[in-house]
Short mmCIF file of C-alpha atoms in Angstrom, two decimals:
data_model
loop_
_atom_site.label_atom_id
_atom_site.label_comp_id
_atom_site.label_asym_id
_atom_site.label_seq_id
_atom_site.Cartn_x
_atom_site.Cartn_y
_atom_site.Cartn_z
CA MET A 1 -37.65 -65.74 -26.72
CA ALA A 2 -40.56 -63.11 -25.63
CA ALA A 3 -42.35 -66.34 -24.22
CA LYS A 4 -39.46 -67.72 -22.73
CA LEU A 5 -38.88 -64.51 -20.50
CA GLU A 6 -42.33 -64.12 -19.68
CA SER A 7 -42.63 -67.45 -18.22
CA ALA A 8 -39.03 -67.10 -16.54
CA ASP A 9 -40.48 -63.58 -15.14
CA LYS A 10 -43.71 -65.82 -13.72
CA VAL A 11 -41.50 -68.40 -11.89
CA LEU A 12 -39.30 -65.40 -10.35
CA ARG A 13 -42.47 -63.64 -9.28
CA ARG A 14 -43.81 -67.39 -7.88
CA TYR A 15 -40.54 -67.80 -5.94
CA LYS A 16 -40.57 -64.28 -4.27
CA ARG A 17 -44.21 -65.04 -3.38
CA GLU A 18 -43.00 -68.27 -1.71
CA PHE A 19 -40.16 -66.68 -0.13
CA LEU A 20 -42.17 -63.76 1.48
CA LEU A 21 -44.95 -66.13 2.81
CA ASN A 22 -42.08 -68.42 4.36
CA GLU A 23 -40.30 -65.40 5.96
CA LEU A 24 -43.58 -64.06 7.37
CA LEU A 25 -44.52 -67.66 8.63
CA LEU A 26 -41.16 -68.09 10.69
CA ILE A 27 -40.95 -64.50 12.04
CA SER A 28 -44.64 -63.61 12.94
CA GLY A 29 -45.15 -65.80 15.96
CA ASN A 30 -41.87 -64.66 17.67
CA ALA A 31 -42.65 -61.19 16.66
CA LEU A 32 -45.90 -61.87 19.05
CA ASN A 33 -44.10 -63.85 21.92
CA SER A 34 -41.63 -60.68 21.87
CA GLY A 35 -44.20 -58.79 23.30
CA LEU A 36 -46.24 -57.39 20.10
CA THR A 37 -49.79 -57.38 20.41
CA LEU A 38 -52.39 -58.92 17.95
CA HIS A 39 -53.69 -55.09 17.57
CA ASP A 40 -49.89 -54.35 16.36
CA VAL A 41 -49.92 -57.22 13.83
CA LYS A 42 -53.27 -56.44 12.33
CA ASN A 43 -52.40 -52.72 11.74
CA VAL A 44 -49.61 -54.27 9.82
CA CYS A 45 -52.05 -56.30 7.78
CA ARG A 46 -54.33 -53.60 7.42
CA LYS A 47 -51.71 -51.31 5.85
CA SER A 48 -50.34 -53.84 3.35
CA ALA A 49 -53.94 -55.35 2.25
CA SER A 50 -54.35 -52.24 0.74
CA VAL A 51 -51.80 -52.84 -1.77
CA ASN A 52 -51.93 -56.57 -1.55
CA SER A 53 -53.84 -57.19 -4.62
CA LYS A 54 -51.03 -55.18 -6.49
CA TYR A 55 -48.24 -57.16 -5.22
CA PHE A 56 -48.60 -60.07 -7.29
CA ASP A 57 -50.33 -58.81 -10.72
CA HIS A 58 -48.03 -59.07 -13.41
CA GLN A 59 -49.81 -55.98 -14.93
CA HIS A 60 -49.04 -53.98 -12.04
CA SER A 61 -45.19 -55.05 -11.76
CA LYS A 62 -43.99 -51.62 -10.69
CA HIS A 63 -46.30 -51.31 -7.49
CA TRP A 64 -45.77 -55.24 -7.09
CA ARG A 65 -42.21 -54.04 -6.73
CA LEU A 66 -42.94 -51.29 -4.43
CA GLY A 67 -44.98 -53.38 -2.21
CA PHE A 68 -42.59 -56.34 -2.05
CA LYS A 69 -39.86 -53.69 -1.02
CA SER A 70 -42.06 -52.43 1.87
CA LEU A 71 -42.79 -55.87 3.38
CA ILE A 72 -39.08 -56.74 3.24
CA ILE A 73 -38.54 -53.50 5.25
CA VAL A 74 -41.10 -54.65 7.85
CA ILE A 75 -39.63 -57.92 7.73
CA LEU A 76 -36.23 -56.76 8.33
CA ILE A 77 -37.53 -54.60 11.13
CA ILE A 78 -39.01 -57.42 12.96
CA ILE A 79 -35.62 -59.82 12.43
CA PHE A 80 -33.71 -57.00 14.10
CA MET A 81 -36.10 -57.04 16.88
CA CYS A 82 -35.89 -60.76 17.32
CA PHE A 83 -31.97 -60.48 17.15
CA ILE A 84 -32.27 -57.74 19.84
CA ILE A 85 -34.00 -59.74 22.27
CA ARG A 86 -32.39 -63.11 21.22
CA LEU A 87 -35.14 -64.80 19.78
CA PRO A 88 -34.52 -67.80 17.41
CA ILE A 89 -35.59 -67.11 13.74
CA LEU A 90 -34.91 -68.35 10.43
CA ASP A 91 -34.65 -71.80 11.35
CA GLY A 92 -32.84 -73.66 8.21
CA MET A 93 -30.55 -70.22 7.49
CA MET A 94 -29.50 -70.06 11.22
CA LYS A 95 -29.28 -73.64 11.79
CA ASN A 96 -26.97 -74.38 8.69
CA ALA A 97 -24.96 -71.09 9.17
CA LEU A 98 -24.67 -70.90 12.94
CA GLY A 99 -25.55 -74.36 13.98
CA ILE A 100 -28.23 -73.15 16.23
CA LYS A 101 -31.71 -75.17 16.03
CA CYS A 102 -34.18 -72.57 15.82
CA VAL A 103 -37.89 -73.05 16.63
CA ILE A 104 -40.89 -72.68 13.98
CA PRO A 105 -43.05 -70.21 15.60
CA ASN A 106 -46.96 -69.93 16.09
CA ASN A 107 -47.83 -68.14 12.91
CA TYR A 108 -50.46 -66.03 14.60
CA PHE A 109 -49.43 -63.00 11.77
CA VAL A 110 -50.33 -64.78 8.74
CA TRP A 111 -53.26 -66.88 10.32
CA GLU A 112 -54.92 -64.10 11.43
CA ALA A 113 -54.76 -62.02 8.31
CA THR A 114 -56.45 -64.80 6.47
CA ARG A 115 -58.70 -66.36 8.83
CA PRO A 116 -62.32 -66.34 7.39
CA ILE A 117 -65.34 -64.06 9.22
CA THR A 118 -66.77 -65.40 11.79
CA ASP A 119 -70.62 -66.58 12.45
CA CYS A 120 -71.20 -64.65 15.50
CA SER A 121 -74.12 -67.01 16.58
CA MET A 122 -71.24 -68.72 17.94
CA CYS A 123 -71.39 -66.30 21.22
CA LYS A 124 -75.00 -65.05 21.13
CA GLY A 125 -76.12 -64.92 24.48
CA VAL A 126 -72.81 -66.13 25.90
CA ASN A 127 -71.58 -64.13 28.81
CA GLY A 128 -69.66 -66.78 30.81
CA VAL A 129 -68.40 -70.20 30.95
CA LEU A 130 -70.74 -72.85 31.34
CA ILE A 131 -69.86 -74.72 34.66
CA LEU A 132 -71.09 -78.67 34.67
CA PRO A 133 -70.54 -81.23 37.37
CA ASN A 134 -68.86 -84.64 36.35
CA ILE A 135 -71.49 -85.69 34.29
CA THR A 136 -72.16 -88.79 32.13
CA ARG A 137 -71.94 -89.20 28.34
CA GLU A 138 -75.71 -89.15 27.92
CA GLU A 139 -75.83 -86.05 29.96
CA PHE A 140 -73.31 -84.14 28.16
CA HIS A 141 -74.80 -85.03 24.43
CA LYS A 142 -76.33 -81.76 23.93
CA TYR A 143 -73.25 -79.70 24.78
CA ALA A 144 -70.61 -82.00 22.94
CA TYR A 145 -70.22 -80.01 19.52
CA SER A 146 -71.21 -76.67 20.92
CA SER A 147 -68.68 -73.49 20.74
CA ARG A 148 -70.05 -72.77 24.37
CA PRO A 149 -66.98 -72.68 26.47
CA ILE A 150 -67.40 -75.32 29.13
CA VAL A 151 -65.80 -76.58 32.55
CA VAL A 152 -66.51 -80.04 33.66
CA LYS A 153 -65.55 -80.20 37.35
CA GLY A 154 -63.42 -82.70 38.80
CA ALA A 155 -63.71 -84.79 35.46
CA ALA A 156 -59.99 -85.62 35.48
CA SER A 157 -59.40 -86.09 39.31
CA HIS A 158 -59.57 -90.03 39.16
CA TRP A 159 -56.67 -90.02 36.22
CA PRO A 160 -53.52 -91.28 37.73
CA ALA A 161 -51.89 -88.80 35.50
CA LYS A 162 -52.93 -86.18 37.95
CA GLN A 163 -50.55 -87.60 40.66
CA LEU A 164 -47.81 -88.93 38.46
CA PHE A 165 -47.30 -86.08 35.83
CA SER A 166 -44.56 -83.74 36.74
CA PHE A 167 -41.35 -81.97 35.34
CA ASN A 168 -39.37 -84.78 36.41
CA TYR A 169 -41.55 -87.35 35.26
CA PHE A 170 -41.57 -85.86 31.58
CA LYS A 171 -37.82 -85.35 32.11
CA ASP A 172 -37.47 -89.32 32.73
CA ILE A 173 -39.75 -90.56 30.18
CA PHE A 174 -37.64 -88.39 27.43
CA LYS A 175 -34.48 -89.57 28.73
CA ASN A 176 -35.60 -93.27 28.47
CA ILE A 177 -37.47 -93.37 25.51
CA ASP A 178 -35.12 -93.58 22.58
CA GLY A 179 -35.88 -90.68 19.93
CA SER A 180 -37.96 -88.69 21.90
CA TYR A 181 -36.02 -85.49 21.90
CA GLU A 182 -35.20 -85.76 17.92
CA ASN A 183 -38.71 -86.71 16.82
CA ILE A 184 -40.26 -83.70 18.91
CA GLU A 185 -37.49 -81.24 17.17
CA GLU A 186 -38.08 -82.88 14.10
CA ASP A 187 -41.85 -84.05 13.12
CA CYS A 188 -43.59 -82.56 16.41
CA GLN A 189 -43.99 -79.01 17.76
CA PHE A 190 -42.38 -77.12 20.43
CA LEU A 191 -43.94 -74.11 21.93
CA THR A 192 -41.63 -71.74 23.42
CA PHE A 193 -44.04 -68.73 24.38
CA LYS A 194 -41.92 -65.91 26.06
CA THR A 195 -39.20 -68.07 27.32
CA ASP A 196 -35.56 -68.27 25.76
CA PHE A 197 -35.49 -72.33 25.31
CA LEU A 198 -34.48 -73.44 22.13
CA SER A 199 -35.27 -76.96 22.67
CA LEU A 200 -36.89 -79.47 25.06
CA ARG A 201 -33.33 -80.41 25.86
CA ASP A 202 -32.85 -76.85 27.24
CA VAL A 203 -36.14 -76.94 29.01
CA PHE A 204 -34.71 -80.38 31.03
CA SER A 205 -31.85 -79.08 31.61
CA MET A 206 -32.58 -75.68 33.41
CA PRO A 207 -30.83 -74.98 36.72
CA ARG A 208 -33.13 -76.22 39.56
CA ARG A 209 -33.46 -72.26 41.01
CA ARG A 210 -35.18 -71.50 37.69
CA LEU A 211 -37.15 -74.87 37.54
CA LEU A 212 -38.59 -73.95 41.08
CA ASN A 213 -39.29 -70.32 39.99
CA TRP A 214 -37.08 -69.16 42.76
CA LYS A 215 -37.12 -65.13 43.39
CA GLY A 216 -34.99 -63.34 41.02
CA GLU A 217 -35.02 -66.15 38.40
CA ARG A 218 -37.21 -65.72 34.99
CA PRO A 219 -40.14 -67.54 34.86
CA TRP A 220 -40.93 -70.12 32.09
CA TYR A 221 -43.96 -71.51 30.47
CA ILE A 222 -43.84 -73.98 27.40
CA GLY A 223 -45.56 -76.65 25.43
CA TRP A 224 -44.97 -79.19 22.83
CA SER A 225 -47.10 -81.79 20.80
CA ASN A 226 -46.51 -85.54 21.51
CA CYS A 227 -46.71 -87.11 17.91
CA TYR A 228 -44.11 -89.78 18.78
CA GLN A 229 -46.23 -92.84 19.26
CA PRO A 230 -43.76 -94.47 21.93
CA LEU A 231 -44.25 -91.02 23.93
CA LEU A 232 -47.88 -91.17 23.34
CA ASN A 233 -48.39 -94.56 24.47
CA GLU A 234 -46.53 -94.30 27.77
CA MET A 235 -48.33 -90.74 28.67
CA ARG A 236 -51.88 -92.40 27.54
CA GLN A 237 -51.74 -95.19 29.94
CA HIS A 238 -52.19 -92.54 32.89
CA TYR A 239 -55.35 -90.69 31.48
CA SER A 240 -58.03 -91.35 28.62
CA ARG A 241 -59.82 -89.05 26.70
CA PRO A 242 -62.80 -87.28 28.58
CA HIS A 243 -65.31 -90.02 29.53
CA PHE A 244 -68.40 -87.89 28.91
CA LEU A 245 -67.56 -87.22 24.94
CA PRO A 246 -69.40 -89.09 22.52
CA ALA A 247 -68.50 -92.50 21.75
CA ASP A 248 -68.11 -91.76 18.06
CA ALA A 249 -66.36 -88.28 18.54
CA GLU A 250 -62.95 -88.53 16.69
CA HIS A 251 -59.73 -88.41 18.78
CA ALA A 252 -56.38 -86.76 17.51
CA HIS A 253 -53.58 -88.66 17.16
CA VAL A 254 -51.51 -85.89 18.95
CA ASP A 255 -51.87 -84.56 22.59
CA TYR A 256 -50.23 -81.43 23.75
CA VAL A 257 -48.33 -80.98 27.41
CA PHE A 258 -48.17 -77.33 28.64
CA MET A 259 -46.43 -76.61 31.79
CA GLY A 260 -45.08 -73.73 33.77
CA TYR A 261 -45.17 -70.48 35.66
CA GLN A 262 -47.17 -67.13 35.24
CA GLN A 263 -48.33 -66.35 31.88
CA GLY A 264 -48.52 -68.51 28.71
CA ALA A 265 -49.43 -67.59 25.31
CA VAL A 266 -50.48 -63.99 24.12
CA MET A 267 -54.16 -63.53 23.12
CA HIS A 268 -54.56 -65.70 19.95
CA LEU A 269 -56.78 -68.10 18.23
CA ASP A 270 -55.30 -71.72 17.41
CA TYR A 271 -55.58 -72.96 14.07
CA ILE A 272 -56.45 -76.40 14.62
CA SER A 273 -59.00 -78.92 12.88
CA ARG A 274 -61.31 -79.70 15.88
CA LEU A 275 -62.61 -78.48 19.21
CA MET A 276 -60.37 -78.71 22.34
CA TRP A 277 -60.51 -80.11 25.65
CA GLN A 278 -57.85 -79.34 28.50
CA ALA A 279 -57.17 -81.32 31.39
CA GLN A 280 -55.85 -79.31 34.33
CA LEU A 281 -53.65 -81.46 36.31
CA ARG A 282 -51.75 -79.15 38.65
CA GLY A 283 -51.93 -75.71 39.50
CA HIS A 284 -55.13 -72.95 38.82
CA LYS A 285 -55.32 -71.39 35.79
CA THR A 286 -57.30 -68.03 34.52
CA TRP A 287 -58.59 -68.10 31.19
CA ARG A 288 -59.80 -64.70 29.09
CA LEU A 289 -61.69 -65.01 26.33
CA ASN A 290 -62.72 -62.47 23.75
CA PRO A 291 -65.03 -62.87 20.97
CA PRO A 292 -63.51 -62.32 17.30
CA PRO A 293 -63.67 -58.25 16.35
CA GLU A 294 -66.67 -58.59 14.40
CA CYS A 295 -68.42 -60.24 16.95
CA GLU A 296 -68.11 -57.45 19.70
CA ALA A 297 -71.85 -56.11 19.06
CA VAL A 298 -73.14 -59.60 19.87
CA CYS A 299 -71.12 -60.66 22.68
CA SER A 300 -68.14 -59.33 24.91
CA GLY A 301 -65.16 -61.07 26.66
CA PHE A 302 -65.22 -62.79 29.94
CA SER A 303 -62.87 -64.81 32.42
CA PHE A 304 -63.01 -67.81 34.42
CA ARG A 305 -60.73 -69.95 36.64
CA VAL A 306 -59.80 -73.69 36.29
CA TYR A 307 -58.89 -75.92 39.36
CA PRO A 308 -56.67 -79.09 39.48
CA GLY A 309 -58.98 -82.11 38.09
CA ASP A 310 -61.29 -79.86 35.99
CA ILE A 311 -61.61 -80.40 32.23
CA LEU A 312 -62.20 -77.48 30.10
CA LEU A 313 -64.08 -77.60 26.52
CA LEU A 314 -63.33 -74.60 24.44
CA ASP A 315 -63.71 -73.83 20.48
CA THR A 316 -60.21 -72.27 20.45
CA ARG A 317 -60.69 -71.81 16.64
CA GLN A 318 -63.49 -69.08 17.62
CA TRP A 319 -62.49 -67.79 20.91
CA TYR A 320 -59.53 -65.54 21.07
CA HIS A 321 -57.77 -66.77 24.69
CA ASP A 322 -54.94 -66.13 26.93
CA THR A 323 -54.05 -67.74 29.86
CA HIS A 324 -52.38 -66.54 33.41
CA ILE A 325 -51.56 -69.23 36.13
CA ASP A 326 -51.87 -68.35 39.86
CA GLU A 327 -49.12 -66.26 41.39
CA GLY A 328 -46.01 -68.79 42.54
CA GLU A 329 -47.95 -71.90 41.24
CA PHE A 330 -46.92 -74.72 38.83
CA SER A 331 -49.19 -75.48 36.00
CA LEU A 332 -49.74 -78.68 34.20
CA THR A 333 -52.21 -79.49 31.80
CA VAL A 334 -52.65 -81.99 29.13
CA SER A 335 -54.60 -81.37 25.87
CA SER A 336 -56.13 -82.74 22.65
CA GLU A 337 -58.74 -82.45 20.01
CA TYR A 338 -61.99 -84.21 19.12
CA GLY A 339 -64.81 -83.79 16.81
#
């Protein structure tokens, strides 16, 4: 009997761990998008880390219960904040209870708490972005897998996508390709950043005044991943992977689109598998980069501006970054991974 009770207790503890992690994953990104900074969430991480080892150790069950209750309180506070500012959270619960389709957020909180320490040689001697002309594959070879931020000038200027891609282009292909909305919502990723949209359907049905960012309207900036093959096939007719990348570089089966006005994401890292390239097709965008905190004695942050037709190559797994679009301009980019 004692053995069965102990086994049941272990199952309960595992369930609580999984529940807590899932709640943190669902809530953390929206907390940041609501205006909190990485500094805020780091402080929460640091405070919880001192008792973290006690949470799940069966030899310290009393401390585990206290720690668990403390984190639940933190979670409830964040949930309350999200409700106050009308952000979508708790996807399954809210969807089932209220019929609301919620968005799975970027999990910056958990990712930041668990990221490995960076090898600071990635930024040694780097004090700005490397600007290159539209070069050949052979010329680019020595830079191909570097952590150095690079802008290749005008490398996407010849892409038909630079002229074709627009808000209305994407609105039309989502309307005309069956299953597009459903696939993005169920299998891909929709990035709301600081906007109030719950889905791409909401984005493509916004009033014209807001679409054009008229005075008095709330600015918007969103992104999504295209993992739906019919959509991807349609898009890739109008652009290719950058011609200067190595021939043997592995290309992701998912491409991203980002578009809108003013500021995009807060300062963050991307938790992706490979290096990133991003083609600026419309508008001018200023990137601000910072090294990881443990590398601040080796290198410092800097900013740079990209122009329509430029392609940026950046290790967003190592460099913290945020972006800002020129006042009044509409920005549209296509992005993917390589490695």
